[in-house]
Amino acid sequence: MGDIEALIIRLAKDNAALQPAPHPVLLSLKWMGVALAYLMLMLLFSGIRPDFSQRLHESWLFAEMLALVVIFITTSFCAALLSFPDLHQMRSMVFAPVVAFTLFMLVLLVAWQADQPPALTPLHSIECTLSITLSALLPAAWTLYQMRKFATTHYGWAGTVALLYAFSVGAIWLRLYEVNDSIMHVLLWHYLPMSIFALVGWWLGKKIFKW
Amino acid sequence: MELLLEQSLQGNQRAYALLLIETSRFLRQFLIKRLNLTHELEDILQEILISLHKARHTYDGCRPYKPWVYAIAKFRLQDYLRVHYSDQLRQAIDFDELEESYCDYSSETALSYESIRVQVQMLPEKQATILRLMHQDGFTAKEVAEKLGMNQSAVKVSAHRAYKILKEKLGR
């Protein structure tokens, strides 16, 4: 008996009825549900910025928040797709976060142009990066843990998308909580670190998704 | 194949074995087209089959089976080729290092082969033969490789390892 035949017999003996992984849409909805519950909990403790409803109508904040939510949704769905070795045969969808992120950057660029006279830059700086990072740690760990249960064949991209997803939760929370209208500040201390962490995800993915 | 798939997902071991046999048949063709190293084909095929087994929970039977299999096969093949070529690169780096040490050893005229014959004989047989041929009989690494049916870099690597052992034994 050849090695392949022996292996097949061994694998067949190990086969039992398995619960197949849910559809990526369901998986993504589940992950988003958990993230939203976490976000609500965070807001419960921190509170929402007092001028939020007013600012939402007056400024570019609405467009920015909307673009952030699009990043949150697309990265969640893309992370679910990337958990499958064949990307659930929806290959073109895995680049959706790139489109969402470009759209987000465009919104910020236009908002920056429209910020005349420029809003006051807050006194704090790195504190925002630290807050986003700390608040994103739990969603990041949870998402990476969930994705590890499957079998991704795109380690780097899966890591990037997972961290972008987790950091979008942190970024949404801080934008809802912090009283700040300076686009320059959010670009430098919120979204630039978020992008850098997404790149770190490429390296992290290669370390933890091996199977 | 669809029937086999359905039964396999329900835990039928016989159907699963038949499915894997069918799968290995078309995967073999897939690998033959992409690999020059035919002696490695069986190893890669085994790795792919194990990966398919490990990832079987990511297949639900609601989408075509072959693209799922090929995605895993391509992934494992790329993984294998990456390791294979990085090994070759590492060997090439070792090769540079040992070229240097080879020059050092061959220029050490004070230490003749005769004076360390006993220590050489205590080396593993292949290493001892290589050193004897190179330093007693005066063959080049290329000639030794031809004589022993090895490739030249393997002879140099083997000689390099032998030098290291001797260096430790002789305390220099």
Tab-separated table of C-alpha atoms in Angstrom:
chain	number	residue	atom	x	y	z
A	1	MET	CA	0.000	0.000	0.000
A	2	GLY	CA	1.412	3.400	-0.959
A	3	ASP	CA	1.917	6.311	1.416
A	4	ILE	CA	-0.993	8.248	-0.085
A	5	GLU	CA	-3.418	5.347	0.316
A	6	ALA	CA	-2.291	4.817	3.908
A	7	LEU	CA	-2.751	8.503	4.613
A	8	ILE	CA	-6.221	8.522	3.064
A	9	ILE	CA	-7.263	5.587	5.228
A	10	ARG	CA	-5.928	7.341	8.320
A	11	LEU	CA	-7.725	10.605	7.449
A	12	ALA	CA	-10.962	8.792	6.625
A	13	LYS	CA	-10.899	7.070	10.033
A	14	ASP	CA	-10.640	10.513	11.595
A	15	ASN	CA	-13.639	11.855	9.686
A	16	ALA	CA	-16.785	12.543	11.684
A	17	ALA	CA	-19.848	14.676	11.029
A	18	LEU	CA	-18.737	18.287	11.375
A	19	GLN	CA	-20.612	21.513	11.819
A	20	PRO	CA	-19.543	23.502	8.749
A	21	ALA	CA	-18.471	27.110	9.237
A	22	PRO	CA	-21.336	29.588	8.845
A	23	HIS	CA	-21.677	31.744	5.741
A	24	PRO	CA	-19.310	34.765	5.831
A	25	VAL	CA	-22.280	37.153	6.031
A	26	LEU	CA	-23.541	35.436	9.179
A	27	LEU	CA	-20.034	35.250	10.580
A	28	SER	CA	-19.520	38.924	9.894
A	29	LEU	CA	-22.872	39.854	11.462
A	30	LYS	CA	-21.956	37.877	14.560
A	31	TRP	CA	-18.586	39.623	14.847
A	32	MET	CA	-20.165	43.033	14.285
A	33	GLY	CA	-22.795	42.275	16.916
A	34	VAL	CA	-20.101	41.508	19.478
A	35	ALA	CA	-18.131	44.633	18.483
A	36	LEU	CA	-21.231	46.832	18.754
A	37	ALA	CA	-22.032	45.429	22.184
A	38	TYR	CA	-18.461	46.274	23.213
A	39	LEU	CA	-18.794	49.765	21.731
A	40	MET	CA	-22.022	50.346	23.629
A	41	LEU	CA	-20.365	49.210	26.827
A	42	MET	CA	-17.462	51.578	26.248
A	43	LEU	CA	-19.845	54.468	25.583
A	44	LEU	CA	-21.798	53.593	28.680
A	45	PHE	CA	-18.677	54.138	30.753
A	46	SER	CA	-17.203	57.086	28.862
A	47	GLY	CA	-20.369	58.862	27.679
A	48	ILE	CA	-20.999	60.581	24.316
A	49	ARG	CA	-19.568	64.029	23.598
A	50	PRO	CA	-22.180	66.586	24.705
A	51	ASP	CA	-22.295	68.412	21.353
A	52	PHE	CA	-22.559	65.263	19.261
A	53	SER	CA	-26.083	65.665	17.854
A	54	GLN	CA	-25.438	69.314	17.025
A	55	ARG	CA	-22.072	68.610	15.377
A	56	LEU	CA	-23.489	65.733	13.418
A	57	HIS	CA	-25.795	68.153	11.568
A	58	GLU	CA	-23.344	71.002	11.130
A	59	SER	CA	-20.054	69.591	10.075
A	60	TRP	CA	-18.248	66.944	8.093
A	61	LEU	CA	-18.404	64.744	11.159
A	62	PHE	CA	-21.399	62.883	9.743
A	63	ALA	CA	-19.548	62.002	6.525
A	64	GLU	CA	-16.487	60.985	8.509
A	65	MET	CA	-18.544	58.782	10.852
A	66	LEU	CA	-20.371	57.246	7.919
A	67	ALA	CA	-17.083	56.433	6.180
A	68	LEU	CA	-15.749	54.925	9.415
A	69	VAL	CA	-18.844	52.752	9.701
A	70	VAL	CA	-18.332	51.637	6.075
A	71	ILE	CA	-14.765	50.636	7.017
A	72	PHE	CA	-16.096	48.781	10.048
A	73	ILE	CA	-18.643	46.835	7.958
A	74	THR	CA	-16.376	46.073	5.005
A	75	THR	CA	-13.436	44.979	7.166
A	76	SER	CA	-15.714	42.741	9.202
A	77	PHE	CA	-17.109	41.068	6.078
A	78	CYS	CA	-13.674	40.863	4.479
A	79	ALA	CA	-12.188	39.309	7.642
A	80	ALA	CA	-14.925	36.677	7.485
A	81	LEU	CA	-14.180	35.975	3.809
A	82	LEU	CA	-10.465	35.750	4.482
A	83	SER	CA	-11.110	33.081	7.099
A	84	PHE	CA	-11.967	30.675	4.274
A	85	PRO	CA	-9.143	29.235	2.180
A	86	ASP	CA	-11.020	29.924	-1.075
A	87	LEU	CA	-12.356	33.301	0.156
A	88	HIS	CA	-15.780	31.661	-0.103
A	89	GLN	CA	-15.287	32.091	-3.854
A	90	MET	CA	-15.896	35.841	-3.626
A	91	ARG	CA	-12.358	36.920	-4.422
A	92	SER	CA	-13.176	40.437	-5.613
A	93	MET	CA	-14.831	41.289	-2.294
A	94	VAL	CA	-11.612	41.012	-0.302
A	95	PHE	CA	-10.476	44.349	-1.668
A	96	ALA	CA	-13.596	46.157	-0.410
A	97	PRO	CA	-11.695	47.615	2.597
A	98	VAL	CA	-9.244	49.283	0.180
A	99	VAL	CA	-12.165	51.040	-1.523
A	100	ALA	CA	-13.696	51.935	1.850
A	101	PHE	CA	-10.403	53.282	3.166
A	102	THR	CA	-9.813	55.358	0.016
A	103	LEU	CA	-13.306	56.788	0.339
A	104	PHE	CA	-12.600	57.562	3.979
A	105	MET	CA	-9.364	59.363	3.077
A	106	LEU	CA	-11.201	61.387	0.421
A	107	VAL	CA	-13.815	62.435	2.962
A	108	LEU	CA	-11.082	63.521	5.360
A	109	LEU	CA	-9.296	65.430	2.602
A	110	VAL	CA	-12.446	67.327	1.659
A	111	ALA	CA	-13.257	67.935	5.325
A	112	TRP	CA	-9.754	69.306	5.824
A	113	GLN	CA	-10.184	71.666	2.850
A	114	ALA	CA	-13.553	72.787	4.203
A	115	ASP	CA	-12.159	73.374	7.701
A	116	GLN	CA	-11.859	77.172	7.287
A	117	PRO	CA	-10.959	78.800	9.595
A	118	PRO	CA	-9.290	75.685	11.038
A	119	ALA	CA	-10.809	74.354	14.231
A	120	LEU	CA	-8.703	74.667	17.351
A	121	THR	CA	-6.224	71.849	17.773
A	122	PRO	CA	-6.676	70.205	21.161
A	123	LEU	CA	-3.847	70.324	23.685
A	124	HIS	CA	-3.588	66.576	23.964
A	125	SER	CA	-2.110	64.418	21.208
A	126	ILE	CA	-0.670	60.943	21.847
A	127	GLU	CA	-3.374	60.318	24.448
A	128	CYS	CA	-5.831	59.776	21.586
A	129	THR	CA	-3.581	57.185	19.934
A	130	LEU	CA	-3.197	55.405	23.263
A	131	SER	CA	-6.944	55.476	23.899
A	132	ILE	CA	-7.742	54.037	20.470
A	133	THR	CA	-5.055	51.388	20.855
A	134	LEU	CA	-6.222	50.332	24.306
A	135	SER	CA	-9.865	50.241	23.276
A	136	ALA	CA	-8.989	48.219	20.145
A	137	LEU	CA	-6.950	45.602	22.000
A	138	LEU	CA	-9.889	43.468	23.063
A	139	PRO	CA	-11.675	43.494	19.643
A	140	ALA	CA	-8.333	42.774	17.962
A	141	ALA	CA	-7.563	39.802	20.198
A	142	TRP	CA	-11.093	38.474	19.815
A	143	THR	CA	-11.147	38.844	16.025
A	144	LEU	CA	-7.729	37.249	15.590
A	145	TYR	CA	-8.767	34.397	17.870
A	146	GLN	CA	-11.997	33.873	15.908
A	147	MET	CA	-10.196	33.945	12.559
A	148	ARG	CA	-7.629	31.427	13.766
A	149	LYS	CA	-10.418	28.854	14.122
A	150	PHE	CA	-10.711	28.775	10.331
A	151	ALA	CA	-8.094	28.330	7.642
A	152	THR	CA	-6.938	31.492	5.948
A	153	THR	CA	-4.588	31.253	3.009
A	154	HIS	CA	-3.787	34.989	3.043
A	155	TYR	CA	-1.971	35.484	6.338
A	156	GLY	CA	-0.779	39.051	5.785
A	157	TRP	CA	-3.947	40.549	4.373
A	158	ALA	CA	-6.081	38.734	6.960
A	159	GLY	CA	-3.969	40.258	9.754
A	160	THR	CA	-4.210	43.733	8.236
A	161	VAL	CA	-7.968	43.556	7.803
A	162	ALA	CA	-8.469	42.151	11.308
A	163	LEU	CA	-6.521	45.005	12.909
A	164	LEU	CA	-8.178	47.625	10.715
A	165	TYR	CA	-11.516	46.246	11.850
A	166	ALA	CA	-10.538	46.319	15.530
A	167	PHE	CA	-9.076	49.816	15.276
A	168	SER	CA	-12.155	51.094	13.489
A	169	VAL	CA	-14.115	50.128	16.626
A	170	GLY	CA	-11.671	52.145	18.738
A	171	ALA	CA	-11.759	55.074	16.314
A	172	ILE	CA	-15.576	55.178	16.256
A	173	TRP	CA	-15.674	55.124	20.039
A	174	LEU	CA	-13.190	58.000	20.408
A	175	ARG	CA	-14.926	60.103	17.759
A	176	LEU	CA	-18.205	59.686	19.634
A	177	TYR	CA	-16.614	60.517	22.958
A	178	GLU	CA	-13.948	63.172	22.378
A	179	VAL	CA	-14.949	66.826	22.015
A	180	ASN	CA	-12.743	67.759	19.096
A	181	ASP	CA	-13.310	69.228	15.625
A	182	SER	CA	-9.754	69.474	14.362
A	183	ILE	CA	-9.339	67.387	11.222
A	184	MET	CA	-5.571	67.751	11.463
A	185	HIS	CA	-5.642	66.274	14.943
A	186	VAL	CA	-7.772	63.274	13.999
A	187	LEU	CA	-5.662	62.651	10.930
A	188	LEU	CA	-2.401	62.707	12.852
A	189	TRP	CA	-3.384	61.090	16.127
A	190	HIS	CA	-6.388	58.908	15.241
A	191	TYR	CA	-6.190	57.666	11.681
A	192	LEU	CA	-2.478	57.663	10.922
A	193	PRO	CA	-1.748	55.356	13.893
A	194	MET	CA	-4.759	53.263	12.856
A	195	SER	CA	-3.193	52.814	9.398
A	196	ILE	CA	0.185	51.980	10.916
A	197	PHE	CA	-1.379	49.353	13.153
A	198	ALA	CA	-3.121	47.890	10.120
A	199	LEU	CA	0.331	47.439	8.566
A	200	VAL	CA	1.545	45.798	11.771
A	201	GLY	CA	-1.351	43.391	11.218
A	202	TRP	CA	0.368	42.142	8.052
A	203	TRP	CA	3.311	40.973	10.133
A	204	LEU	CA	1.095	39.712	12.963
A	205	GLY	CA	-1.068	37.726	10.549
A	206	LYS	CA	1.964	35.890	9.242
A	207	LYS	CA	2.870	34.942	12.791
A	208	ILE	CA	-0.467	33.799	14.129
A	209	PHE	CA	-2.518	32.472	11.246
A	210	LYS	CA	-0.177	29.648	10.266
A	211	TRP	CA	-1.929	26.296	10.090
B	1	MET	CA	-18.482	13.493	-6.568
B	2	GLU	CA	-21.339	15.630	-5.209
B	3	LEU	CA	-22.880	12.555	-3.590
B	4	LEU	CA	-19.559	11.585	-2.035
B	5	LEU	CA	-19.210	15.114	-0.751
B	6	GLU	CA	-22.622	15.147	0.828
B	7	GLN	CA	-22.022	11.801	2.526
B	8	SER	CA	-18.539	12.838	3.673
B	9	LEU	CA	-19.904	15.941	5.358
B	10	GLN	CA	-22.336	13.710	7.249
B	11	GLY	CA	-19.365	11.748	8.601
B	12	ASN	CA	-19.395	8.771	6.230
B	13	GLN	CA	-15.812	7.500	6.373
B	14	ARG	CA	-15.991	5.322	3.274
B	15	ALA	CA	-17.392	8.167	1.158
B	16	TYR	CA	-14.708	10.453	2.549
B	17	ALA	CA	-11.952	7.991	1.605
B	18	LEU	CA	-13.348	7.714	-1.944
B	19	LEU	CA	-13.582	11.496	-2.150
B	20	LEU	CA	-9.937	11.873	-1.086
B	21	ILE	CA	-8.856	9.246	-3.634
B	22	GLU	CA	-10.684	11.166	-6.379
B	23	THR	CA	-9.227	14.422	-5.101
B	24	SER	CA	-5.670	13.079	-5.009
B	25	ARG	CA	-6.131	11.915	-8.607
B	26	PHE	CA	-6.843	15.399	-9.985
B	27	LEU	CA	-4.391	17.017	-7.590
B	28	ARG	CA	-1.612	14.797	-8.911
B	29	GLN	CA	-2.244	16.186	-12.401
B	30	PHE	CA	-2.291	19.703	-10.976
B	31	LEU	CA	1.099	19.150	-9.290
B	32	ILE	CA	2.740	17.415	-12.254
B	33	LYS	CA	2.027	20.494	-14.384
B	34	ARG	CA	3.610	22.809	-11.822
B	35	LEU	CA	6.556	20.880	-10.403
B	36	ASN	CA	9.853	19.867	-11.920
B	37	LEU	CA	10.794	18.064	-8.734
B	38	THR	CA	8.809	14.889	-9.331
B	39	HIS	CA	10.428	13.121	-6.367
B	40	GLU	CA	8.829	15.712	-4.066
B	41	LEU	CA	5.353	15.316	-5.562
B	42	GLU	CA	4.184	12.615	-3.158
B	43	ASP	CA	5.297	14.657	-0.132
B	44	ILE	CA	3.444	17.761	-1.310
B	45	LEU	CA	0.368	15.738	-2.199
B	46	GLN	CA	0.349	14.313	1.332
B	47	GLU	CA	0.671	17.789	2.810
B	48	ILE	CA	-2.216	19.030	0.690
B	49	LEU	CA	-4.439	16.114	1.702
B	50	ILE	CA	-3.693	16.753	5.378
B	51	SER	CA	-4.492	20.455	4.885
B	52	LEU	CA	-7.784	19.615	3.160
B	53	HIS	CA	-8.654	17.403	6.098
B	54	LYS	CA	-7.755	20.093	8.649
B	55	ALA	CA	-9.756	22.753	6.803
B	56	ARG	CA	-12.764	20.602	5.924
B	57	HIS	CA	-14.993	22.566	8.310
B	58	THR	CA	-14.574	25.600	6.006
B	59	TYR	CA	-16.397	23.769	3.223
B	60	ASP	CA	-20.173	23.568	3.477
B	61	GLY	CA	-21.104	21.767	0.267
B	62	CYS	CA	-23.028	24.791	-1.036
B	63	ARG	CA	-20.335	26.009	-3.424
B	64	PRO	CA	-18.177	24.205	-6.006
B	65	TYR	CA	-15.720	21.775	-4.440
B	66	LYS	CA	-12.777	21.986	-6.828
B	67	PRO	CA	-12.026	25.732	-6.396
B	68	TRP	CA	-11.883	25.146	-2.646
B	69	VAL	CA	-9.457	22.244	-3.118
B	70	TYR	CA	-7.293	24.176	-5.585
B	71	ALA	CA	-7.126	27.197	-3.269
B	72	ILE	CA	-5.619	24.999	-0.541
B	73	ALA	CA	-3.414	23.126	-3.017
B	74	LYS	CA	-1.976	26.360	-4.447
B	75	PHE	CA	-1.400	27.708	-0.962
B	76	ARG	CA	0.481	24.590	0.152
B	77	LEU	CA	2.452	24.435	-3.079
B	78	GLN	CA	3.549	28.070	-2.716
B	79	ASP	CA	4.465	27.378	0.892
B	80	TYR	CA	6.549	24.419	-0.168
B	81	LEU	CA	8.286	26.332	-2.974
B	82	ARG	CA	9.022	29.245	-0.635
B	83	VAL	CA	10.712	26.906	1.857
B	84	HIS	CA	12.489	25.054	-0.945
B	85	TYR	CA	13.962	28.210	-2.469
B	86	SER	CA	14.853	29.776	0.873
B	87	ASP	CA	16.737	26.541	1.698
B	88	GLN	CA	18.608	26.866	-1.560
B	89	LEU	CA	19.426	30.475	-0.740
B	90	ARG	CA	20.632	29.472	2.725
B	91	GLN	CA	22.766	26.768	1.190
B	92	ALA	CA	24.250	29.339	-1.174
B	93	ILE	CA	25.120	31.550	1.801
B	94	ASP	CA	26.703	28.581	3.609
B	95	PHE	CA	28.561	27.868	0.434
B	96	ASP	CA	30.166	31.338	0.503
B	97	GLU	CA	31.164	30.886	4.121
B	98	LEU	CA	32.678	27.516	3.551
B	99	GLU	CA	34.568	28.718	0.485
B	100	GLU	CA	36.355	31.064	2.901
B	101	SER	CA	36.993	28.405	5.524
B	102	TYR	CA	38.100	25.971	2.831
B	103	CYS	CA	40.791	28.472	1.771
B	104	ASP	CA	41.859	28.861	5.408
B	105	TYR	CA	42.200	25.140	5.947
B	106	SER	CA	44.006	24.461	2.731
B	107	SER	CA	46.551	27.188	3.472
B	108	GLU	CA	47.363	25.716	6.886
B	109	THR	CA	50.488	23.862	5.816
B	110	ALA	CA	51.639	23.176	9.353
B	111	LEU	CA	48.761	20.741	9.816
B	112	SER	CA	49.135	17.870	7.390
B	113	TYR	CA	46.557	15.200	6.697
B	114	GLU	CA	48.925	12.543	8.066
B	115	SER	CA	49.153	14.237	11.460
B	116	ILE	CA	45.364	14.084	11.973
B	117	ARG	CA	44.650	10.802	10.202
B	118	VAL	CA	43.392	9.151	13.423
B	119	GLN	CA	40.919	11.951	14.147
B	120	VAL	CA	39.721	11.877	10.534
B	121	GLN	CA	39.039	8.158	10.759
B	122	MET	CA	36.836	8.787	13.761
B	123	LEU	CA	34.561	11.045	11.691
B	124	PRO	CA	31.360	9.724	10.077
B	125	GLU	CA	32.292	7.529	7.122
B	126	LYS	CA	31.166	9.913	4.385
B	127	GLN	CA	33.002	12.900	5.868
B	128	ALA	CA	36.155	10.847	6.429
B	129	THR	CA	36.086	9.633	2.810
B	130	ILE	CA	35.651	13.161	1.506
B	131	LEU	CA	38.572	14.486	3.565
B	132	ARG	CA	40.775	11.548	2.538
B	133	LEU	CA	40.036	12.071	-1.131
B	134	MET	CA	40.566	15.819	-0.908
B	135	HIS	CA	43.606	16.001	1.345
B	136	GLN	CA	45.400	12.701	0.949
B	137	ASP	CA	44.663	11.857	-2.667
B	138	GLY	CA	44.542	15.485	-3.768
B	139	PHE	CA	41.214	15.478	-5.569
B	140	THR	CA	39.244	18.686	-5.969
B	141	ALA	CA	35.729	19.017	-4.522
B	142	LYS	CA	34.329	18.659	-8.038
B	143	GLU	CA	36.238	15.424	-8.641
B	144	VAL	CA	35.189	14.045	-5.249
B	145	ALA	CA	31.592	14.874	-6.081
B	146	GLU	CA	31.839	12.949	-9.342
B	147	LYS	CA	33.500	9.995	-7.635
B	148	LEU	CA	30.908	9.771	-4.856
B	149	GLY	CA	27.903	10.623	-7.012
B	150	MET	CA	27.132	13.729	-4.970
B	151	ASN	CA	26.813	17.315	-6.051
B	152	GLN	CA	29.717	19.670	-5.509
B	153	SER	CA	28.018	21.887	-2.942
B	154	ALA	CA	27.046	18.835	-0.850
B	155	VAL	CA	30.697	17.727	-0.827
B	156	LYS	CA	31.813	21.169	0.313
B	157	VAL	CA	29.135	21.337	2.987
B	158	SER	CA	30.146	17.900	4.235
B	159	ALA	CA	33.835	18.861	4.261
B	160	HIS	CA	32.990	22.063	6.094
B	161	ARG	CA	31.165	20.121	8.806
B	162	ALA	CA	34.099	17.747	9.112
B	163	TYR	CA	36.515	20.677	9.509
B	164	LYS	CA	34.333	22.063	12.272
B	165	ILE	CA	34.366	18.744	14.162
B	166	LEU	CA	38.122	18.436	13.732
B	167	LYS	CA	38.671	21.980	14.865
B	168	GLU	CA	36.761	21.274	18.083
B	169	LYS	CA	38.594	17.983	18.663
B	170	LEU	CA	41.995	19.467	18.087
B	171	GLY	CA	41.144	22.495	20.189
B	172	ARG	CA	42.177	25.109	17.644
